[in-house]
Amino acid sequence: MAQVLEFKLPDLGEGLTEAEIVRWLVEVGDVVAIDQPVVEVETAKAMVEVPCPYGGVVTARFGEEGTELPVGAPLLTVAVGAPEGSSGSGEDSGSAPESSGGSGNVLVGYGTGAPAARRRRIRPDRLDRPVTEAPVSAAPVVKAPVLEAPVVKVLVADASVSEGPVPVVSPLVRRLARQNDIDLRRLAGSGPDGLILRADVDRAIRTAEETATATARAPQVQAQAPAPVQAPAVAVAAAPNGVAAAVDAERIPLRGVRGAVADKLSRSRTEIPDATCWVDADATELMAVRAAMNAATGPSTGPKVSVLALLARICTAALARFPELNSTVDTEAREIVRLSGVHLGFAAQTERGLVVPVVRDAHARNAESIGAEIARLTELARTGKLSPAQLTGGTFTLNNYGVFGVDGSTPIINHPEAAMLGVGRIMPKPWVHQGELAVRQVVQLSLTFDHRVCDGGTAGGFLRYVADCVEQPAVLLRTL
């Protein structure tokens, strides 16, 4: 006898608590193999294909494309067990899935290596009758409480409110609840072990708003009978604003990459006392050196080096001189944590929004190696295939906003880092060179830094060294 198993949205790592369904890769009735990808989801950091740890027939899917689900919510159910015509006993078939029906894996690339079975659709009337009549495949399993359970468990009774720790991990969830006057002790979490997720707080906010709206409408309805003259005046005054807000305004949910960027930038502005300094630099010599490097021929030549790769190499040399800027602040311990290695992030604009891929161990790479890694990560970013690990762990960020045709900016620090170097466009400008006015390739460099980790002298020294390397690339030879 077959057994219907429920596959829930697994923990995708990196502190992610929810994901949005982008595309289903299987239909109800399809046969799936162990570790076969069944759905493509978008988290706050990347697009991920989620494999199913069970092999069998898909009997139900939960959530349409575009639906946001918390970690632990049911994704689909799979009928696992004896095929049609099997003579095995119910006990044997019921215990088989426990021992060999699932791999327990979560992400693609960590499976058992078994080849994915070719998808084929099975008509519902061809499924073995014991599958449909088994107690585990009855309505309660198909109707898993994806939609019903959160509604029932939004609030708990007053008697259950007790002192003690609140089961919340994310500080963003706490802040969201605090801003909307939501008592977390009155919420029942839908996450593992009762963990309160952001979806639980959002649901409580919507419930509170609906209650407030219903309460506000009740007096207006009662006032219409005794005061028929005043009621139209109230309606006329309220209707234009309400209609305009509903018809003319577009509400775009802050979720996925956009939501993650909004949360991170808000946290940066809230927690970090940042300051910005900037300087114009003559990049004529740097551009000439790059042209000479890329024009070189012979057996020692390699791939072309980009301007961003040269600037990244300059950043690693500057951070070696000013390690204060390659650090982070532990607010709970009230300590500055200086980091030994440089993991260099660079801002990349994609169709999904702004992402910051990270070049690991940039301090140990030369310009050619950094350029190759930037090119590889940029291609993954454009195709939406960056993993969460490739978007986290940066210690310093390089932001080349000059590609947008602007000269300067005051970038927001990528929390929890301590600094970000911004680079404007390189363009011909009048410049005094060797005592004479000349047209030179000029770029504006800006450094935004966390004033807790250093003073202006350190930040100014870092930026001046970067500018010197841009104007005189030979300065870099001292550190090679």
Tab-separated table of C-alpha atoms in Angstrom:
chain	number	residue	atom	x	y	z
A	1	MET	CA	0.000	0.000	0.000
A	2	ALA	CA	1.317	3.431	-0.914
A	3	GLN	CA	1.864	6.192	1.594
A	4	VAL	CA	1.360	9.893	0.950
A	5	LEU	CA	4.202	12.008	2.344
A	6	GLU	CA	4.171	15.758	2.735
A	7	PHE	CA	7.224	17.744	1.604
A	8	LYS	CA	7.601	21.115	3.328
A	9	LEU	CA	9.622	24.154	2.249
A	10	PRO	CA	13.055	23.415	3.757
A	11	ASP	CA	15.398	25.786	5.523
A	12	LEU	CA	17.372	27.336	2.667
A	13	GLY	CA	20.113	28.653	4.954
A	14	GLU	CA	21.582	32.127	5.426
A	15	GLY	CA	18.806	33.045	7.882
A	16	LEU	CA	16.104	33.023	5.201
A	17	THR	CA	12.598	32.587	6.609
A	18	GLU	CA	10.413	32.676	3.501
A	19	ALA	CA	10.522	32.192	-0.267
A	20	GLU	CA	8.297	33.044	-3.221
A	21	ILE	CA	7.213	30.381	-5.676
A	22	VAL	CA	8.512	31.420	-9.105
A	23	ARG	CA	7.822	28.337	-11.209
A	24	TRP	CA	6.551	24.828	-10.592
A	25	LEU	CA	8.692	22.187	-12.301
A	26	VAL	CA	6.180	19.345	-11.824
A	27	GLU	CA	2.431	18.881	-12.173
A	28	VAL	CA	-0.013	16.826	-10.135
A	29	GLY	CA	0.246	13.267	-11.446
A	30	ASP	CA	3.912	13.515	-12.435
A	31	VAL	CA	6.355	10.863	-11.270
A	32	VAL	CA	9.369	12.336	-9.504
A	33	ALA	CA	12.636	10.748	-8.474
A	34	ILE	CA	14.504	11.307	-5.235
A	35	ASP	CA	16.254	14.718	-5.244
A	36	GLN	CA	14.554	15.801	-8.455
A	37	PRO	CA	13.938	19.594	-8.514
A	38	VAL	CA	10.206	20.207	-8.161
A	39	VAL	CA	9.896	23.988	-7.734
A	40	GLU	CA	11.914	27.127	-8.360
A	41	VAL	CA	11.691	29.678	-5.551
A	42	GLU	CA	13.066	33.166	-5.088
A	43	THR	CA	14.483	34.076	-1.715
A	44	ALA	CA	15.722	37.438	-0.568
A	45	LYS	CA	19.135	36.553	-1.941
A	46	ALA	CA	18.892	34.193	-4.902
A	47	MET	CA	16.830	31.933	-7.128
A	48	VAL	CA	16.933	28.344	-5.867
A	49	GLU	CA	15.655	25.055	-7.283
A	50	VAL	CA	14.275	22.941	-4.447
A	51	PRO	CA	14.621	19.143	-4.807
A	52	CYS	CA	12.123	16.709	-3.315
A	53	PRO	CA	13.623	14.099	-0.960
A	54	TYR	CA	10.919	11.566	-1.898
A	55	GLY	CA	10.350	9.529	-5.017
A	56	GLY	CA	6.819	8.792	-6.179
A	57	VAL	CA	3.702	10.383	-7.688
A	58	VAL	CA	2.835	14.033	-7.005
A	59	THR	CA	-0.686	14.083	-5.547
A	60	ALA	CA	-1.057	17.760	-4.584
A	61	ARG	CA	0.700	21.116	-4.801
A	62	PHE	CA	0.275	23.956	-2.319
A	63	GLY	CA	0.600	27.534	-3.530
A	64	GLU	CA	0.364	29.169	-6.924
A	65	GLU	CA	3.227	30.893	-8.690
A	66	GLY	CA	3.852	34.220	-6.990
A	67	THR	CA	2.773	32.927	-3.561
A	68	GLU	CA	5.149	33.616	-0.671
A	69	LEU	CA	5.519	30.719	1.780
A	70	PRO	CA	7.312	30.595	5.129
A	71	VAL	CA	9.920	27.957	5.839
A	72	GLY	CA	8.142	24.837	7.050
A	73	ALA	CA	4.962	25.365	5.010
A	74	PRO	CA	3.839	22.381	2.838
A	75	LEU	CA	4.978	22.468	-0.781
A	76	LEU	CA	3.518	19.253	-2.162
A	77	THR	CA	2.519	15.703	-1.309
A	78	VAL	CA	3.984	12.593	-2.919
A	79	ALA	CA	2.507	9.084	-2.999
A	80	VAL	CA	5.411	6.802	-2.117
A	81	GLY	CA	5.270	3.020	-1.947
A	82	ALA	CA	4.408	-0.120	-3.891
A	83	PRO	CA	3.604	0.338	-7.592
A	84	GLU	CA	0.401	-0.894	-9.231
A	85	GLY	CA	0.017	-4.660	-8.907
A	86	SER	CA	2.287	-4.976	-5.899
A	87	SER	CA	1.508	-7.880	-3.570
A	88	GLY	CA	3.332	-6.519	-0.540
A	89	SER	CA	1.505	-6.061	2.730
A	90	GLY	CA	0.396	-2.713	4.036
A	91	GLU	CA	2.945	-2.794	6.819
A	92	ASP	CA	5.825	-3.424	4.454
A	93	SER	CA	4.830	-0.651	2.096
A	94	GLY	CA	4.217	1.728	4.930
A	95	SER	CA	7.670	1.241	6.394
A	96	ALA	CA	9.578	1.323	3.134
A	97	PRO	CA	9.480	5.065	2.608
A	98	GLU	CA	10.953	5.650	6.031
A	99	SER	CA	14.035	3.637	5.209
A	100	SER	CA	14.614	4.385	1.528
A	101	GLY	CA	12.003	6.807	0.292
A	102	GLY	CA	13.813	10.074	0.957
A	103	SER	CA	17.308	11.495	0.957
A	104	GLY	CA	16.820	14.324	3.432
A	105	ASN	CA	18.667	16.728	1.135
A	106	VAL	CA	17.597	20.318	0.607
A	107	LEU	CA	19.393	22.136	-2.199
A	108	VAL	CA	20.346	21.131	-5.723
A	109	GLY	CA	23.913	19.866	-5.913
A	110	TYR	CA	23.766	17.982	-2.609
A	111	GLY	CA	21.722	14.989	-3.736
A	112	THR	CA	22.441	11.294	-3.856
A	113	GLY	CA	23.561	11.405	-7.449
A	114	ALA	CA	20.670	9.310	-8.712
A	115	PRO	CA	19.634	10.334	-12.229
A	116	ALA	CA	16.367	12.257	-12.404
A	117	ALA	CA	13.514	10.207	-13.781
A	118	ARG	CA	11.840	11.324	-16.969
A	119	ARG	CA	8.635	13.158	-16.154
A	120	ARG	CA	5.472	11.374	-17.210
A	121	ARG	CA	1.867	12.138	-16.352
A	122	ILE	CA	-0.319	9.492	-14.768
A	123	ARG	CA	-4.049	9.724	-15.105
A	124	PRO	CA	-5.772	9.931	-11.715
A	125	ASP	CA	-7.928	6.878	-12.525
A	126	ARG	CA	-4.749	4.811	-13.095
A	127	LEU	CA	-3.476	5.329	-9.573
A	128	ASP	CA	-3.701	2.285	-7.344
A	129	ARG	CA	-6.938	2.354	-5.300
A	130	PRO	CA	-5.139	1.743	-1.958
A	131	VAL	CA	-3.348	5.063	-2.553
A	132	THR	CA	-6.603	7.008	-2.613
A	133	GLU	CA	-8.186	5.035	0.195
A	134	ALA	CA	-5.204	5.029	2.522
A	135	PRO	CA	-5.841	7.095	5.652
A	136	VAL	CA	-2.776	9.238	5.040
A	137	SER	CA	-4.008	10.287	1.596
A	138	ALA	CA	-7.437	11.373	2.776
A	139	ALA	CA	-8.679	14.929	2.640
A	140	PRO	CA	-6.806	16.099	5.755
A	141	VAL	CA	-3.481	15.383	4.009
A	142	VAL	CA	-4.414	16.976	0.706
A	143	LYS	CA	-5.915	19.901	2.542
A	144	ALA	CA	-2.809	20.523	4.570
A	145	PRO	CA	-3.307	23.556	6.786
A	146	VAL	CA	-1.349	25.930	4.586
A	147	LEU	CA	-4.120	28.489	4.504
A	148	GLU	CA	-6.240	27.478	7.472
A	149	ALA	CA	-3.634	27.044	10.198
A	150	PRO	CA	-2.214	30.602	10.032
A	151	VAL	CA	-5.738	32.051	10.342
A	152	VAL	CA	-6.520	29.977	13.427
A	153	LYS	CA	-3.157	30.632	15.051
A	154	VAL	CA	-2.823	34.374	14.572
A	155	LEU	CA	-3.604	35.198	18.203
A	156	VAL	CA	-3.611	33.121	21.335
A	157	ALA	CA	-5.940	33.552	24.274
A	158	ASP	CA	-5.125	36.009	27.005
A	159	ALA	CA	-4.699	33.158	29.479
A	160	SER	CA	-1.802	31.744	27.484
A	161	VAL	CA	0.179	34.968	27.520
A	162	SER	CA	3.042	34.321	29.891
A	163	GLU	CA	6.416	35.704	30.710
A	164	GLY	CA	9.538	34.282	29.170
A	165	PRO	CA	11.446	34.459	25.871
A	166	VAL	CA	9.487	35.149	22.705
A	167	PRO	CA	10.211	32.600	19.917
A	168	VAL	CA	11.530	35.143	17.393
A	169	VAL	CA	14.948	34.918	15.719
A	170	SER	CA	14.899	37.705	13.150
A	171	PRO	CA	15.415	41.277	14.440
A	172	LEU	CA	13.472	42.477	11.403
A	173	VAL	CA	10.411	40.589	12.648
A	174	ARG	CA	10.762	42.196	16.067
A	175	ARG	CA	11.070	45.658	14.564
A	176	LEU	CA	8.083	45.123	12.277
A	177	ALA	CA	5.973	44.030	15.251
A	178	ARG	CA	7.143	46.958	17.361
A	179	GLN	CA	6.370	49.502	14.621
A	180	ASN	CA	2.831	48.162	14.279
A	181	ASP	CA	2.119	47.672	18.025
A	182	ILE	CA	1.884	43.881	17.698
A	183	ASP	CA	2.389	41.954	20.941
A	184	LEU	CA	4.594	39.013	19.951
A	185	ARG	CA	3.568	37.132	23.092
A	186	ARG	CA	0.055	36.909	21.680
A	187	LEU	CA	1.170	35.328	18.392
A	188	ALA	CA	1.459	31.631	17.692
A	189	GLY	CA	4.308	31.071	15.240
A	190	SER	CA	3.888	28.911	12.158
A	191	GLY	CA	7.593	28.104	11.907
A	192	PRO	CA	9.476	25.141	13.332
A	193	ASP	CA	8.908	24.691	17.093
A	194	GLY	CA	6.500	27.623	17.108
A	195	LEU	CA	9.011	30.107	15.661
A	196	ILE	CA	7.312	33.403	14.805
A	197	LEU	CA	7.971	34.325	11.163
A	198	ARG	CA	7.501	37.542	9.297
A	199	ALA	CA	4.416	36.088	7.634
A	200	ASP	CA	2.836	35.641	11.083
A	201	VAL	CA	3.396	39.304	11.947
A	202	ASP	CA	2.109	40.455	8.539
A	203	ARG	CA	-1.001	38.346	9.064
A	204	ALA	CA	-1.560	39.879	12.499
A	205	ILE	CA	-1.169	43.376	11.044
A	206	ARG	CA	-3.754	42.669	8.356
A	207	THR	CA	-6.128	41.252	10.958
A	208	ALA	CA	-5.722	44.353	13.128
A	209	GLU	CA	-6.312	46.647	10.142
A	210	GLU	CA	-9.451	44.775	9.111
A	211	THR	CA	-10.770	44.930	12.671
A	212	ALA	CA	-10.050	48.661	12.879
A	213	THR	CA	-11.745	49.263	9.522
A	214	ALA	CA	-14.844	47.322	10.547
A	215	THR	CA	-14.982	49.201	13.859
A	216	ALA	CA	-14.673	52.555	12.100
A	217	ARG	CA	-17.453	51.734	9.639
A	218	ALA	CA	-19.965	50.644	12.311
A	219	PRO	CA	-20.655	54.139	13.775
A	220	GLN	CA	-21.116	55.561	10.271
A	221	VAL	CA	-23.754	52.965	9.455
A	222	GLN	CA	-25.598	53.609	12.730
A	223	ALA	CA	-25.433	57.382	12.252
A	224	GLN	CA	-27.152	57.274	8.860
A	225	ALA	CA	-30.664	56.694	10.338
A	226	PRO	CA	-30.827	59.492	12.957
A	227	ALA	CA	-28.855	61.992	10.891
A	228	PRO	CA	-29.690	61.480	7.223
A	229	VAL	CA	-28.555	64.982	6.334
A	230	GLN	CA	-25.024	64.664	7.676
A	231	ALA	CA	-24.359	61.164	6.400
A	232	PRO	CA	-23.985	62.150	2.709
A	233	ALA	CA	-21.552	64.896	3.689
A	234	VAL	CA	-19.297	62.384	5.420
A	235	ALA	CA	-19.504	60.007	2.474
A	236	VAL	CA	-18.723	62.736	-0.055
A	237	ALA	CA	-15.702	63.852	1.939
A	238	ALA	CA	-14.307	60.353	2.351
A	239	ALA	CA	-15.092	58.862	-1.042
A	240	PRO	CA	-12.728	60.903	-3.290
A	241	ASN	CA	-9.631	60.108	-1.245
A	242	GLY	CA	-10.500	56.445	-0.900
A	243	VAL	CA	-11.300	56.015	-4.584
A	244	ALA	CA	-8.181	57.870	-5.664
A	245	ALA	CA	-6.023	55.723	-3.426
A	246	ALA	CA	-7.586	52.520	-4.767
A	247	VAL	CA	-7.609	53.438	-8.460
A	248	ASP	CA	-4.605	55.700	-9.060
A	249	ALA	CA	-2.055	54.300	-6.605
A	250	GLU	CA	-0.108	51.139	-7.306
A	251	ARG	CA	1.034	49.037	-4.359
A	252	ILE	CA	4.138	46.941	-4.978
A	253	PRO	CA	5.027	44.371	-2.303
A	254	LEU	CA	8.504	44.751	-0.830
A	255	ARG	CA	9.647	41.158	-1.094
A	256	GLY	CA	12.328	39.081	-2.719
A	257	VAL	CA	15.477	40.980	-3.678
A	258	ARG	CA	13.741	44.372	-3.440
A	259	GLY	CA	12.544	43.610	0.065
A	260	ALA	CA	15.956	42.375	1.180
A	261	VAL	CA	17.634	45.499	-0.201
A	262	ALA	CA	15.091	47.730	1.547
A	263	ASP	CA	15.594	45.985	4.892
A	264	LYS	CA	19.369	46.043	4.652
A	265	LEU	CA	19.636	49.695	3.604
A	266	SER	CA	17.186	50.748	6.317
A	267	ARG	CA	19.184	48.856	8.908
A	268	SER	CA	22.410	50.443	7.653
A	269	ARG	CA	20.988	53.951	7.947
A	270	THR	CA	19.561	53.179	11.390
A	271	GLU	CA	22.603	51.528	12.983
A	272	ILE	CA	25.665	52.973	11.245
A	273	PRO	CA	26.832	56.588	11.823
A	274	ASP	CA	28.308	57.013	8.369
A	275	ALA	CA	30.279	59.850	6.846
A	276	THR	CA	31.469	60.461	3.287
A	277	CYS	CA	34.572	62.044	1.813
A	278	TRP	CA	35.454	62.363	-1.854
A	279	VAL	CA	38.206	63.487	-4.209
A	280	ASP	CA	38.700	63.982	-7.949
A	281	ALA	CA	41.545	61.991	-9.490
A	282	ASP	CA	43.315	62.085	-12.840
A	283	ALA	CA	42.839	58.572	-14.233
A	284	THR	CA	44.685	59.217	-17.513
A	285	GLU	CA	47.720	57.130	-16.528
A	286	LEU	CA	45.570	54.290	-15.211
A	287	MET	CA	43.667	54.126	-18.505
A	288	ALA	CA	46.962	54.146	-20.429
A	289	VAL	CA	48.368	51.315	-18.311
A	290	ARG	CA	45.214	49.274	-18.849
A	291	ALA	CA	45.382	49.817	-22.598
A	292	ALA	CA	49.026	48.702	-22.620
A	293	MET	CA	48.232	45.585	-20.578
A	294	ASN	CA	45.424	44.547	-22.899
A	295	ALA	CA	47.443	45.299	-26.042
A	296	ALA	CA	50.413	43.184	-24.985
A	297	THR	CA	51.185	40.114	-27.105
A	298	GLY	CA	53.219	37.005	-26.532
A	299	PRO	CA	53.033	33.860	-24.431
A	300	SER	CA	52.630	35.801	-21.182
A	301	THR	CA	49.459	37.599	-22.249
A	302	GLY	CA	46.184	36.714	-20.629
A	303	PRO	CA	42.558	37.835	-20.680
A	304	LYS	CA	41.788	41.522	-20.881
A	305	VAL	CA	41.714	43.385	-17.586
A	306	SER	CA	38.787	45.689	-16.823
A	307	VAL	CA	38.933	49.040	-15.070
A	308	LEU	CA	36.846	47.573	-12.245
A	309	ALA	CA	39.431	44.820	-11.737
A	310	LEU	CA	42.229	47.397	-11.459
A	311	LEU	CA	40.216	49.456	-8.980
A	312	ALA	CA	39.473	46.314	-6.987
A	313	ARG	CA	43.197	45.505	-6.814
A	314	ILE	CA	43.861	49.070	-5.664
A	315	CYS	CA	41.232	48.618	-2.932
A	316	THR	CA	42.895	45.474	-1.567
A	317	ALA	CA	46.254	47.277	-1.464
A	318	ALA	CA	44.665	50.228	0.337
A	319	LEU	CA	42.941	47.955	2.863
A	320	ALA	CA	46.291	46.347	3.651
A	321	ARG	CA	47.533	49.828	4.641
A	322	PHE	CA	44.321	50.825	6.430
A	323	PRO	CA	42.868	47.614	7.935
A	324	GLU	CA	40.466	49.641	10.105
A	325	LEU	CA	38.118	49.846	7.115
A	326	ASN	CA	38.079	46.065	6.653
A	327	SER	CA	36.125	45.463	9.831
A	328	THR	CA	32.691	45.271	11.386
A	329	VAL	CA	31.130	46.363	14.685
A	330	ASP	CA	29.757	43.879	17.204
A	331	THR	CA	27.127	46.071	18.846
A	332	GLU	CA	26.227	43.573	21.558
A	333	ALA	CA	29.831	43.123	22.693
A	334	ARG	CA	30.696	46.776	21.912
A	335	GLU	CA	33.751	45.663	19.978
A	336	ILE	CA	35.316	46.446	16.612
A	337	VAL	CA	36.120	43.205	14.788
A	338	ARG	CA	39.010	43.556	12.337
A	339	LEU	CA	38.898	40.935	9.621
A	340	SER	CA	42.065	39.290	8.361
A	341	GLY	CA	40.882	38.526	4.830
A	342	VAL	CA	39.302	40.789	2.227
A	343	HIS	CA	36.132	39.450	0.637
A	344	LEU	CA	35.366	42.160	-1.881
A	345	GLY	CA	31.763	42.800	-2.886
A	346	PHE	CA	30.871	44.711	-6.028
A	347	ALA	CA	27.487	46.195	-6.853
A	348	ALA	CA	25.774	44.719	-9.929
A	349	GLN	CA	22.463	45.887	-11.360
A	350	THR	CA	20.308	43.080	-12.748
A	351	GLU	CA	16.732	42.628	-13.921
A	352	ARG	CA	15.886	41.311	-10.445
A	353	GLY	CA	17.383	44.389	-8.815
A	354	LEU	CA	20.636	45.357	-7.148
A	355	VAL	CA	22.823	42.482	-5.972
A	356	VAL	CA	26.319	42.443	-4.465
A	357	PRO	CA	28.323	39.329	-5.440
A	358	VAL	CA	31.433	38.694	-3.360
A	359	VAL	CA	34.957	37.931	-4.621
A	360	ARG	CA	36.391	35.604	-1.996
A	361	ASP	CA	39.961	36.162	-0.765
A	362	ALA	CA	40.462	39.190	-2.985
A	363	HIS	CA	43.550	40.131	-0.963
A	364	ALA	CA	45.312	37.019	-2.312
A	365	ARG	CA	44.433	37.670	-5.970
A	366	ASN	CA	46.056	39.794	-8.662
A	367	ALA	CA	44.162	42.076	-11.036
A	368	GLU	CA	43.791	39.329	-13.644
A	369	SER	CA	42.359	36.834	-11.160
A	370	ILE	CA	40.003	39.414	-9.668
A	371	GLY	CA	38.815	40.408	-13.152
A	372	ALA	CA	38.076	36.800	-14.107
A	373	GLU	CA	36.084	36.226	-10.909
A	374	ILE	CA	34.140	39.466	-11.370
A	375	ALA	CA	33.244	38.426	-14.928
A	376	ARG	CA	32.099	34.978	-13.742
A	377	LEU	CA	29.955	36.328	-10.909
A	378	THR	CA	28.490	39.050	-13.113
A	379	GLU	CA	27.292	36.458	-15.615
A	380	LEU	CA	25.701	34.415	-12.833
A	381	ALA	CA	24.003	37.563	-11.548
A	382	ARG	CA	22.535	38.375	-14.949
A	383	THR	CA	21.090	34.888	-15.315
A	384	GLY	CA	19.806	34.824	-11.725
A	385	LYS	CA	21.932	31.822	-10.764
A	386	LEU	CA	23.916	33.293	-7.886
A	387	SER	CA	23.720	31.181	-4.745
A	388	PRO	CA	23.112	32.752	-1.318
A	389	ALA	CA	26.715	31.952	-0.375
A	390	GLN	CA	27.981	34.044	-3.309
A	391	LEU	CA	25.982	37.051	-2.097
A	392	THR	CA	27.036	37.067	1.547
A	393	GLY	CA	30.173	37.352	3.634
A	394	GLY	CA	31.606	40.521	2.082
A	395	THR	CA	33.939	42.729	4.136
A	396	PHE	CA	34.236	45.746	1.792
A	397	THR	CA	32.207	46.865	-1.227
A	398	LEU	CA	33.230	48.565	-4.479
A	399	ASN	CA	30.394	50.436	-6.209
A	400	ASN	CA	30.967	51.531	-9.801
A	401	TYR	CA	27.960	53.802	-10.311
A	402	GLY	CA	29.806	55.515	-13.162
A	403	VAL	CA	28.218	52.969	-15.508
A	404	PHE	CA	24.960	54.916	-15.019
A	405	GLY	CA	26.567	58.072	-16.371
A	406	VAL	CA	26.841	59.926	-13.053
A	407	ASP	CA	29.886	61.588	-11.513
A	408	GLY	CA	29.355	61.238	-7.774
A	409	SER	CA	27.242	59.738	-5.037
A	410	THR	CA	27.124	59.138	-1.289
A	411	PRO	CA	26.628	55.366	-1.188
A	412	ILE	CA	24.952	53.597	1.727
A	413	ILE	CA	27.214	51.120	3.496
A	414	ASN	CA	26.420	47.471	2.894
A	415	HIS	CA	25.627	46.401	6.470
A	416	PRO	CA	27.461	44.992	8.440
A	417	GLU	CA	30.531	46.206	6.572
A	418	ALA	CA	32.383	49.372	7.600
A	419	ALA	CA	33.039	51.128	4.294
A	420	MET	CA	32.225	51.376	0.598
A	421	LEU	CA	34.208	52.987	-2.220
A	422	GLY	CA	32.148	54.650	-4.942
A	423	VAL	CA	33.513	55.327	-8.426
A	424	GLY	CA	31.941	57.819	-10.832
A	425	ARG	CA	32.264	57.966	-14.604
A	426	ILE	CA	35.674	58.602	-16.164
A	427	MET	CA	35.368	61.450	-18.633
A	428	PRO	CA	37.529	64.149	-20.273
A	429	LYS	CA	37.782	67.323	-18.198
A	430	PRO	CA	40.054	70.353	-17.996
A	431	TRP	CA	42.868	69.573	-15.559
A	432	VAL	CA	46.103	71.239	-14.542
A	433	HIS	CA	48.811	68.745	-15.464
A	434	GLN	CA	52.491	69.555	-14.904
A	435	GLY	CA	51.670	73.242	-14.558
A	436	GLU	CA	49.635	73.485	-17.729
A	437	LEU	CA	45.946	73.243	-18.488
A	438	ALA	CA	45.169	70.031	-20.336
A	439	VAL	CA	42.270	67.706	-21.078
A	440	ARG	CA	42.602	64.643	-18.852
A	441	GLN	CA	40.512	61.588	-17.941
A	442	VAL	CA	39.059	62.551	-14.552
A	443	VAL	CA	37.077	60.408	-12.095
A	444	GLN	CA	35.441	61.237	-8.774
A	445	LEU	CA	36.062	58.793	-5.933
A	446	SER	CA	33.899	58.772	-2.789
A	447	LEU	CA	34.360	56.803	0.407
A	448	THR	CA	31.517	56.263	2.851
A	449	PHE	CA	32.734	54.828	6.146
A	450	ASP	CA	31.469	53.851	9.578
A	451	HIS	CA	32.690	56.570	11.927
A	452	ARG	CA	32.742	54.074	14.800
A	453	VAL	CA	35.663	52.121	13.334
A	454	CYS	CA	37.925	55.065	12.499
A	455	ASP	CA	38.252	58.815	12.356
A	456	GLY	CA	38.411	61.079	9.335
A	457	GLY	CA	42.192	60.895	9.186
A	458	THR	CA	42.153	57.165	8.482
A	459	ALA	CA	39.357	57.468	5.932
A	460	GLY	CA	41.112	60.376	4.235
A	461	GLY	CA	44.390	58.456	4.140
A	462	PHE	CA	42.670	55.459	2.532
A	463	LEU	CA	40.982	57.586	-0.120
A	464	ARG	CA	44.153	59.563	-0.831
A	465	TYR	CA	46.121	56.340	-1.344
A	466	VAL	CA	43.473	55.045	-3.763
A	467	ALA	CA	43.601	58.343	-5.680
A	468	ASP	CA	47.408	58.212	-5.808
A	469	CYS	CA	47.290	54.714	-7.276
A	470	VAL	CA	44.761	55.858	-9.876
A	471	GLU	CA	46.903	58.846	-10.852
A	472	GLN	CA	50.224	56.986	-10.615
A	473	PRO	CA	49.716	53.232	-11.097
A	474	ALA	CA	53.419	52.695	-10.416
A	475	VAL	CA	52.625	53.232	-6.741
A	476	LEU	CA	51.084	49.759	-6.777
A	477	LEU	CA	54.465	48.231	-7.639
A	478	ARG	CA	55.507	48.736	-4.032
A	479	THR	CA	52.879	46.221	-2.892
A	480	LEU	CA	53.196	43.624	-5.664
